[in-house]
Amino acid sequence: MLTGIAKLAHDGASLAHKAVVEYRTLPSRSLLNRCAGERMPFQWTINPYRGCEFGCKYCYARYTHEFMELRDPLDFERAIFAKDFDVRAFSRELRAVKPEDWIAIGTATDPYQPAERRYCLTRKVLEVFLRREGFQLAITTKSDLVARDAELLAAVAARNRVRVNMTVTTMDADLARMLEPMAPRPDLRLGALAALARAGVEVGVAASPVMPGINDGAASLEAVARAAQAVGAGHLWAQPVFLKACALAVFLPFLEERFPHLARAYRAHFARKSHIGGEYEARLRATVQALKNKYGLRRTAPAIPWGQMALAIEPGPSGSPETLAT
Ligand code: SF4
């Protein structure tokens, strides 16, 4: 029987809980994956890691762990795999890329999640492009760690086309903490984007996914657009949330806990469809277009799969591309 301070410690309420994350290696036949979907705005993907420690409640990429028979949706954020990287093999893979092709880095994982501090795989990939020219690269992240590579990205961009897209779903730090518990705060993300813009790298902001009743208010979207303009972003993008079974398994319990008044409507809608189209999507498109006009965020269209837009991506165990089309 516990007594004294031992009992007090045992009975104390948890203030915060950080899930234990395990890093593992993953032998990979290839780092560069051909994109299977014709509707995709990119032809190749590179995901240096499998899994993502940021643990966003709406993350659609959880399915990639199912290929490894890791079927608990939370495994995606607890077991992070760093892929093998061989410079020579990767350089050979690049021979298949045509000049007009886009390579999207970070479509089913965040390439600048905490694992990148240890393993530097994204940096190693980018270093290969230092010695190349004429490639088109689009990086998507929620991490301010990308600013570590500002000089490198600028050097790669001198002879290739490089876009960095920062996902900012809300400027409300408390809401962001709820939705994206382990990702850096929105202001840190934007600070990193500003550093990249100062270094001469083309940058944009993705406000996706937009979730009805959570971050879809006009004021919320406008706050993101205003902040994007302030850091020198050239484009803004937003799409409604996309939720397949593996994402719903995490998102619905989250709603029940944090937004119980929305849970029923979400449950009913996503039992029938995994995306939100129709009038809602049209209204959102119009709102975003108006914000792009107002804040001058329409320099370029994105060539990347911001968040929920298009899901391709990681090869299944057979090595063949698996696609979850929206
Ligand atoms: S949505 Fe992106 S950043 Fe969030 S957990 Fe998934 S892969 Fe990571």
PDB file of C-alpha atoms in Angstrom, residues 27 33 41 44 52 54 90 127 153 163 189 191 209-210 228 235 246-247 249 257 263 283 300 310:
ATOM      1  CA  PRO A  27      14.607  -0.652 -45.772  1.00  0.00           C
ATOM      2  CA  ASN A  33       7.521   7.027 -55.893  1.00  0.00           C
ATOM      3  CA  PRO A  41      -0.821  18.002 -59.583  1.00  0.00           C
ATOM      4  CA  TRP A  44       6.389  11.918 -58.079  1.00  0.00           C
ATOM      5  CA  CYS A  52       4.366  11.417 -38.293  1.00  0.00           C
ATOM      6  CA  PHE A  54       2.746  15.642 -35.092  1.00  0.00           C
ATOM      7  CA  PHE A  90      18.484   7.912 -55.328  1.00  0.00           C
ATOM      8  CA  GLU A 127      21.582  18.031 -50.986  1.00  0.00           C
ATOM      9  CA  LEU A 153      16.797  25.495 -50.241  1.00  0.00           C
ATOM     10  CA  ARG A 163       8.243  25.829 -53.461  1.00  0.00           C
ATOM     11  CA  ARG A 189       5.537  28.098 -38.696  1.00  0.00           C
ATOM     12  CA  GLY A 191       8.277  32.804 -38.774  1.00  0.00           C
ATOM     13  CA  PRO A 209      -8.013  21.126 -44.055  1.00  0.00           C
ATOM     14  CA  VAL A 210     -10.994  23.362 -43.448  1.00  0.00           C
ATOM     15  CA  ALA A 228       0.436  34.677 -45.031  1.00  0.00           C
ATOM     16  CA  HIS A 235      -0.203  31.803 -52.633  1.00  0.00           C
ATOM     17  CA  CYS A 246      -8.480   5.407 -40.626  1.00  0.00           C
ATOM     18  CA  ALA A 247      -8.732   9.168 -40.036  1.00  0.00           C
ATOM     19  CA  ALA A 249     -11.131   6.485 -36.026  1.00  0.00           C
ATOM     20  CA  GLU A 257     -14.423  15.133 -26.481  1.00  0.00           C
ATOM     21  CA  ALA A 263     -20.008  15.059 -33.568  1.00  0.00           C
ATOM     22  CA  ARG A 283     -18.634  28.637 -50.910  1.00  0.00           C
ATOM     23  CA  THR A 300       1.160  30.761 -58.431  1.00  0.00           C
ATOM     24  CA  ALA A 310      -5.073  14.336 -53.134  1.00  0.00           C
TER      25      ALA A 310
END
